[in-house]
Amino acid sequence: MKNLMMTAAAAAMIFATANTNAQSTQAEKTLVKTEVAVQEGFQKIETSNVPDTVKAAVQKDFEGANIAEAYINKKKEFKLVLESEGAEAKTVYANAKGEWIKPSSKMSKMKK
């Protein structure tokens, strides 16, 4: 009888552990979906594909900054992640003419 009770208790613990693991995996999947929504509308491009006008604007207005990541949308607007030594990364937005633009309500605010 003791063996039967011990086996039942062990089985209950195994089922409880499996259920807990399933819940944490589901939470991780939700987090990934949220990150994708932030990037919506922009596709990552190579920094070498950023127009010279935009690169010149970065050098003029953000002296010492380098373009770490670049994204483009259908309107030919660029989302740039700028890095410079000793400072936090900044995200800025520009059009193809190298003019700074304010992000729409779906994008994060421009930092300059």
Coordinates of C-alpha atoms in Angstrom, one line a residue:
M1 CA 0.0 0.0 0.0
K2 CA 2.9 2.4 0.8
N3 CA 4.4 1.7 -2.6
L4 CA 1.2 2.6 -4.3
M5 CA 0.9 5.9 -2.4
M6 CA 4.6 6.7 -3.1
T7 CA 4.1 6.0 -6.8
A8 CA 1.0 8.2 -7.0
A9 CA 2.8 11.0 -5.3
A10 CA 5.8 10.8 -7.6
A11 CA 3.5 10.8 -10.7
A12 CA 1.7 13.9 -9.4
M13 CA 5.0 15.7 -9.0
I14 CA 6.1 14.7 -12.5
F15 CA 2.8 16.1 -14.0
A16 CA 3.1 19.3 -12.0
T17 CA 6.7 19.9 -13.2
A18 CA 5.8 19.3 -16.8
N19 CA 2.9 21.7 -16.6
T20 CA 5.2 24.4 -15.1
N21 CA 7.7 24.0 -17.9
A22 CA 5.0 24.4 -20.5
Q23 CA 3.9 27.7 -19.0
S24 CA 7.4 29.2 -19.1
T25 CA 7.8 28.2 -22.7
Q26 CA 4.5 29.9 -23.6
A27 CA 5.6 33.1 -21.9
E28 CA 8.8 33.2 -23.9
K29 CA 6.9 32.9 -27.2
T30 CA 4.7 35.9 -26.2
L31 CA 7.8 38.1 -25.6
V32 CA 9.1 37.3 -29.1
K33 CA 5.8 38.4 -30.7
T34 CA 6.0 41.7 -28.9
E35 CA 9.5 42.4 -30.2
V36 CA 8.4 41.7 -33.8
A37 CA 5.6 44.3 -33.5
V38 CA 8.0 47.0 -32.7
Q39 CA 10.0 46.4 -35.8
E40 CA 6.9 46.2 -38.0
G41 CA 7.2 48.1 -41.3
F42 CA 11.1 48.2 -41.3
Q43 CA 13.4 45.7 -42.9
K44 CA 17.0 45.4 -41.9
I45 CA 19.6 46.4 -44.5
E46 CA 23.3 46.5 -44.6
T47 CA 24.8 49.8 -43.3
S48 CA 26.7 50.1 -46.6
N49 CA 23.3 50.4 -48.4
V50 CA 22.4 53.6 -46.5
P51 CA 22.5 56.6 -49.0
D52 CA 25.5 59.0 -48.8
T53 CA 23.1 61.9 -47.9
V54 CA 22.0 60.1 -44.8
K55 CA 25.5 59.1 -43.8
A56 CA 26.6 62.7 -44.3
A57 CA 23.8 63.9 -42.0
V58 CA 24.9 61.4 -39.3
Q59 CA 28.5 62.7 -39.5
K60 CA 27.4 66.3 -39.4
D61 CA 24.8 66.1 -36.6
F62 CA 26.2 63.2 -34.5
E63 CA 29.9 63.7 -34.6
G64 CA 31.8 60.5 -33.8
A65 CA 28.8 58.3 -34.2
N66 CA 28.7 55.2 -36.4
I67 CA 25.7 53.5 -37.9
A68 CA 25.5 50.2 -36.1
E69 CA 22.2 49.0 -37.6
A70 CA 20.0 50.3 -40.5
Y71 CA 16.4 49.6 -41.5
I72 CA 14.2 50.9 -44.3
N73 CA 10.5 51.0 -44.8
K74 CA 8.3 51.3 -48.0
K75 CA 8.4 55.1 -47.8
K76 CA 12.2 55.0 -48.1
E77 CA 12.5 56.2 -44.5
F78 CA 15.5 55.0 -42.5
K79 CA 15.7 53.8 -38.9
L80 CA 19.3 54.0 -37.8
V81 CA 20.8 52.8 -34.6
L82 CA 23.8 55.0 -33.8
E83 CA 26.7 54.1 -31.5
S84 CA 29.5 56.3 -30.3
E85 CA 32.2 55.7 -27.8
G86 CA 31.2 56.4 -24.2
A87 CA 27.5 56.9 -25.0
E88 CA 24.3 54.9 -25.2
A89 CA 23.1 53.8 -28.5
K90 CA 20.5 56.2 -30.1
T91 CA 17.8 55.4 -32.6
V92 CA 17.1 58.1 -35.2
Y93 CA 14.9 58.4 -38.3
A94 CA 15.7 60.1 -41.6
N95 CA 14.4 60.3 -45.1
A96 CA 16.5 59.5 -48.2
K97 CA 17.5 63.2 -48.4
G98 CA 19.2 63.0 -45.1
E99 CA 16.5 65.1 -43.3
W100 CA 15.7 64.0 -39.8
I101 CA 12.0 63.0 -39.3
K102 CA 9.9 62.4 -36.3
P103 CA 8.8 58.8 -35.9
S104 CA 5.1 57.9 -36.1
S105 CA 3.2 56.9 -33.0
K106 CA 4.1 53.3 -33.7
M107 CA 7.9 54.0 -33.5
S108 CA 9.9 55.1 -30.5
K109 CA 10.7 58.8 -30.1
M110 CA 13.8 60.2 -31.9
K111 CA 16.7 61.0 -29.7
K112 CA 19.2 63.6 -30.9

